[in-house]
Coordinates of C-alpha atoms in Angstrom, one line a residue:
Chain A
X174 CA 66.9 177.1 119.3
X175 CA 69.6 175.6 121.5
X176 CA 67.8 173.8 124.8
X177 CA 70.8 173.2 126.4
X178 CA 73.4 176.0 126.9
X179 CA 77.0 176.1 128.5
X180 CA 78.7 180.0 128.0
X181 CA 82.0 178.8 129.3
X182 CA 84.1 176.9 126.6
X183 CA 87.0 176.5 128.9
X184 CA 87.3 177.0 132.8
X185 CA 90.6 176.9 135.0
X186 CA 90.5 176.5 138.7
X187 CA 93.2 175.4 141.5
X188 CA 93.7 172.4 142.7
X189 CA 92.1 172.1 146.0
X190 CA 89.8 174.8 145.0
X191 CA 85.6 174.7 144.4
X192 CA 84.4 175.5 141.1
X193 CA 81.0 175.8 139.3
X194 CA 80.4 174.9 135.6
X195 CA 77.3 176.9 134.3
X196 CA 74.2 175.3 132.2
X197 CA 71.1 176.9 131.2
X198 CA 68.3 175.3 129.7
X199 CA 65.1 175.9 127.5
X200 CA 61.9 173.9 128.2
X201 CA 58.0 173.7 128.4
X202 CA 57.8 170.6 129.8
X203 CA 57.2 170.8 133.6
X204 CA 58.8 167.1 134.0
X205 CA 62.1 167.2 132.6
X206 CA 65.7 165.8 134.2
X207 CA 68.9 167.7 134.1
X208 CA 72.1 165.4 133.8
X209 CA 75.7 166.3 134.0
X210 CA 78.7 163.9 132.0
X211 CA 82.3 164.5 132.3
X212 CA 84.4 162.7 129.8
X213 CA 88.5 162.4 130.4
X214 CA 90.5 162.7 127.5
X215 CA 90.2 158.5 127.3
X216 CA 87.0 159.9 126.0
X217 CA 84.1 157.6 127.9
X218 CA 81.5 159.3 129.5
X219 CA 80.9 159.5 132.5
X220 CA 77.9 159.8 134.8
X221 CA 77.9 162.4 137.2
X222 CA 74.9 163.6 138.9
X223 CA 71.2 164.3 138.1
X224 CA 68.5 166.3 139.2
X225 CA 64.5 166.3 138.5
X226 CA 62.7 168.9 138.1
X227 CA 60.3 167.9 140.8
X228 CA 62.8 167.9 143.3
X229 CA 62.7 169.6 146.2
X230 CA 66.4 169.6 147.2
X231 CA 69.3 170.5 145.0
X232 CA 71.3 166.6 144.1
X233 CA 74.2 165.8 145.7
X234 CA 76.9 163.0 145.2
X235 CA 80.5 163.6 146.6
X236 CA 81.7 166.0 146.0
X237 CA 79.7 167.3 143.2
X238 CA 76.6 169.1 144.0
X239 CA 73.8 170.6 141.6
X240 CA 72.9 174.3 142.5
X241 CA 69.4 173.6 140.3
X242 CA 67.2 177.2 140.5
X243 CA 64.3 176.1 138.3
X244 CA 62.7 179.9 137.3
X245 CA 66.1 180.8 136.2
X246 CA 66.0 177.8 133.9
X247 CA 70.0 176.5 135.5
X248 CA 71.3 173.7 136.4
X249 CA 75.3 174.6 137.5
X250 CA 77.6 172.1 138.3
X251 CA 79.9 172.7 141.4
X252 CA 83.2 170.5 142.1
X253 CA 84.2 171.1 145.4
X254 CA 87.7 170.8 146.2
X255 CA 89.1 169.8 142.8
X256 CA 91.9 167.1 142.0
X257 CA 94.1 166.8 139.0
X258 CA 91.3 164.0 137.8
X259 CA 88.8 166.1 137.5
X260 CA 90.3 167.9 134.4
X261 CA 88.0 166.9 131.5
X262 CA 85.1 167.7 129.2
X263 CA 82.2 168.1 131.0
X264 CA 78.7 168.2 129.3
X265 CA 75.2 169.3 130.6
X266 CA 72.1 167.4 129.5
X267 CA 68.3 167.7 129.3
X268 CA 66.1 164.5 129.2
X269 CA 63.2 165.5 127.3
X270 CA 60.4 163.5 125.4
X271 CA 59.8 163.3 121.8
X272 CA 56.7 161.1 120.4
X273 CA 56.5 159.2 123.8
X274 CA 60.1 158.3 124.2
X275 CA 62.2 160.1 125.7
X276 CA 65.7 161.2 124.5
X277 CA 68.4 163.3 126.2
X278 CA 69.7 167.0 124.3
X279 CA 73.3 167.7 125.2
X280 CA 75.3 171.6 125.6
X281 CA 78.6 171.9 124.1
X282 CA 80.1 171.6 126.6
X283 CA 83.1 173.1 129.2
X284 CA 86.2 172.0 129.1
X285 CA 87.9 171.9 132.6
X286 CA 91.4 172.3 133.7
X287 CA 93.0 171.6 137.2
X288 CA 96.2 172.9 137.8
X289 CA 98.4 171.9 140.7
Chain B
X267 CA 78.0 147.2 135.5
X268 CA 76.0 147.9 132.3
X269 CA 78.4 147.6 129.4
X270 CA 77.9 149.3 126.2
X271 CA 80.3 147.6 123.4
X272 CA 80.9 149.3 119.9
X273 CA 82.6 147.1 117.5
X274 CA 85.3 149.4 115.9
X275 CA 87.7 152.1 117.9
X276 CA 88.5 153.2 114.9
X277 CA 87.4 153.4 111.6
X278 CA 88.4 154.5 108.1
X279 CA 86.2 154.3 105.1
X280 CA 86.5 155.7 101.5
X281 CA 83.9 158.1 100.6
X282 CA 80.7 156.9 98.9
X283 CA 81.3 153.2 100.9
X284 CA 78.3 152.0 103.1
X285 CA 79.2 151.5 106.6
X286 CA 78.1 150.0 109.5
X287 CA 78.6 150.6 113.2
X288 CA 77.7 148.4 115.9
X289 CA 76.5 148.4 119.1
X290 CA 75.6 146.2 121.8
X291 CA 74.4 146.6 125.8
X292 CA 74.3 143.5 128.3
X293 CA 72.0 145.1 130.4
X294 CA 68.5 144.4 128.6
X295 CA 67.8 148.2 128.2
X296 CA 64.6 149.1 126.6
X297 CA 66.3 152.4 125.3
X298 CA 69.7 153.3 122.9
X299 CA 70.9 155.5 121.2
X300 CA 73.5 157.2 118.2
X301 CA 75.1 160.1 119.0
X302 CA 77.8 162.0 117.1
X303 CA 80.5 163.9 118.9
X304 CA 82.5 167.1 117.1
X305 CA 84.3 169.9 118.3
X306 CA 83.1 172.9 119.4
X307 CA 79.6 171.2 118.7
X308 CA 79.2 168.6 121.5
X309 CA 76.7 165.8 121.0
X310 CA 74.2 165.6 118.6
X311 CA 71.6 162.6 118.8
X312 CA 71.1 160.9 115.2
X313 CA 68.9 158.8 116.3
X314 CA 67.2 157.0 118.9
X315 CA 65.3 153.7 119.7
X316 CA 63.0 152.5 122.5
X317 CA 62.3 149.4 121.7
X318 CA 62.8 146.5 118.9
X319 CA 62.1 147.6 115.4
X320 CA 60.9 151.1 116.6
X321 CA 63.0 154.0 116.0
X322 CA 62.9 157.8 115.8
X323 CA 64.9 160.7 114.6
X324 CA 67.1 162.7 116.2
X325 CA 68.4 165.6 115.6
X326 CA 70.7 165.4 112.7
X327 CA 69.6 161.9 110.4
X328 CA 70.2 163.3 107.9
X329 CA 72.2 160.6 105.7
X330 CA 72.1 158.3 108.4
X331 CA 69.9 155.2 109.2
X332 CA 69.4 152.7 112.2
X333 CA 68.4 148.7 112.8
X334 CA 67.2 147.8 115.5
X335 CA 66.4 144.0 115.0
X336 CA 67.2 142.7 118.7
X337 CA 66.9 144.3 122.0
X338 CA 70.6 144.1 122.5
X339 CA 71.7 145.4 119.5
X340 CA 71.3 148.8 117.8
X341 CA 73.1 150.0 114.6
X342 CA 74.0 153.1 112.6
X343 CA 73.9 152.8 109.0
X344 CA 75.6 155.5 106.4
X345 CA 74.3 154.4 103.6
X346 CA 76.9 156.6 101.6
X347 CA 79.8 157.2 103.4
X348 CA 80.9 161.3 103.1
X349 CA 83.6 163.7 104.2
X350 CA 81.5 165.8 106.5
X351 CA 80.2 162.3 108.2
X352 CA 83.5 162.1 109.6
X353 CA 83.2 162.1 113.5
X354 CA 83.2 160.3 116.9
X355 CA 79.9 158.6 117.1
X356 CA 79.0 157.6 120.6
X357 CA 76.1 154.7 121.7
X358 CA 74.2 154.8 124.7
X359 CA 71.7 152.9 126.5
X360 CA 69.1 153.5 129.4
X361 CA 66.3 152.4 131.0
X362 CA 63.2 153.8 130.4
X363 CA 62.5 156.5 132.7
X364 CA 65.0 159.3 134.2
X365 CA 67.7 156.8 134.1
X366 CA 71.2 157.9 133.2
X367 CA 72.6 157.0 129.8
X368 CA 75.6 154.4 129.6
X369 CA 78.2 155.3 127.0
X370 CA 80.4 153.1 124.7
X371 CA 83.7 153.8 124.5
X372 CA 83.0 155.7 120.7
X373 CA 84.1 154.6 117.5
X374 CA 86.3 157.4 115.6
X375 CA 85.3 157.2 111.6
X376 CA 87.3 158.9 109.1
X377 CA 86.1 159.0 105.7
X378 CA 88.3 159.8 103.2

């Protein structure tokens, strides 16, 4: 069963304009972290934001904010006021543990597009 | 910054040809990892490694294998190179803990 998912393969928004990338997720565990990547056509990836899901407040840095609503199981990514840079892939992900260790499960996911 | 190096951008073998991919963090991270990038598909963890000489399966291993014989240093292993292995694969490193994963730059593998 996918643990990560992402229903929107591609998403357009204006420049200038706020937009939120959905993620779901599918988990047992009551400690888990949620993660968000964005990787640019260069194709690196990119760190964006992260959330725990102890935490009290939804995560914020920039202007990318995590609207986290844990009994709905989501994790949405919001741009606010988007730039031509911001066009890329971006990916939710689920740190989870496996045997001890810990590993992170990525969604498929969304590819972004900014237009001017 | 934490650096994550893989040794090849790109890569073309011939089908049944063992190959190796390296990969190497500066940052003395306990944790790495292989993932493999496709379209439509995302990433897929092959496999991962907390620490040196221990590993553990990821999702997809199948016709894969890993060293990891120094901290630094973690790498994937196709023991028999085949069509349907050809792919972006991605390494990544972390601290133990809820740390964020640092990415290589991928290494693009076509097997023909």
């Amino acid at each position: 069963a996918q643990k990560i998912t992402q229903t929107q393969p591609g998403m357009f928004v204006q420049e200038k304009e706020a937009v939120t990338l959905d993620c779901t997720y599918d988990t047992s565990d009551p400690s888990y972290g949620l993660f968000w990547y964005k990787q640019p056509s260069s194709g690196e990836m990119i760190f964006l934001i992260y959330q725990g899901s102890y935490d009290q407040q939804n995560a914020t840095e920039g202007r990318y904010s995590l609207n986290f609503q844990k009994a709905r199981k989501s994790a949405n990514l919001v741009i606010s006021a988007s730039q031509l840079g911001d066009s890329a892939m971006y990916f939710c992900a689920m740190r989870e543990t496996q045997g001890g260790s810990e590993k992170l499960v990525f969604g498929k996911g969304t590819k972004l597009t900014v237009n001017p | 910054d934490v650096k994550v190096t893989q040794s090849s951008r790109y890569l073309v073998k011939r089908t049944g040809e063992k190959v190796f991919l390296e990969c190497v963090q500066d940052m003395d991270h306990e944790n790495m990892f292989w993932y493999r990038q496709d379209p439509g598909l995302g990433l897929r963890l092959i496999y991962f490694s907390y620490d040196v000489k221990m590993k553990e399966k990821g999702d997809i291993p199948e016709g894969y294998s890993v060293s990891r014989e120094k901290k630094e240093r973690f790498s994937l292993i196709l023991e028999s190179a085949s069509t349907n292995q050809t792919s972006m694969y991605l390494c990544a490193s972390s601290l133990q803990g809820w740390s964020p994963l640092h990415f290589g730059n991928g290494t693009r593998l076509t097997v023909t």
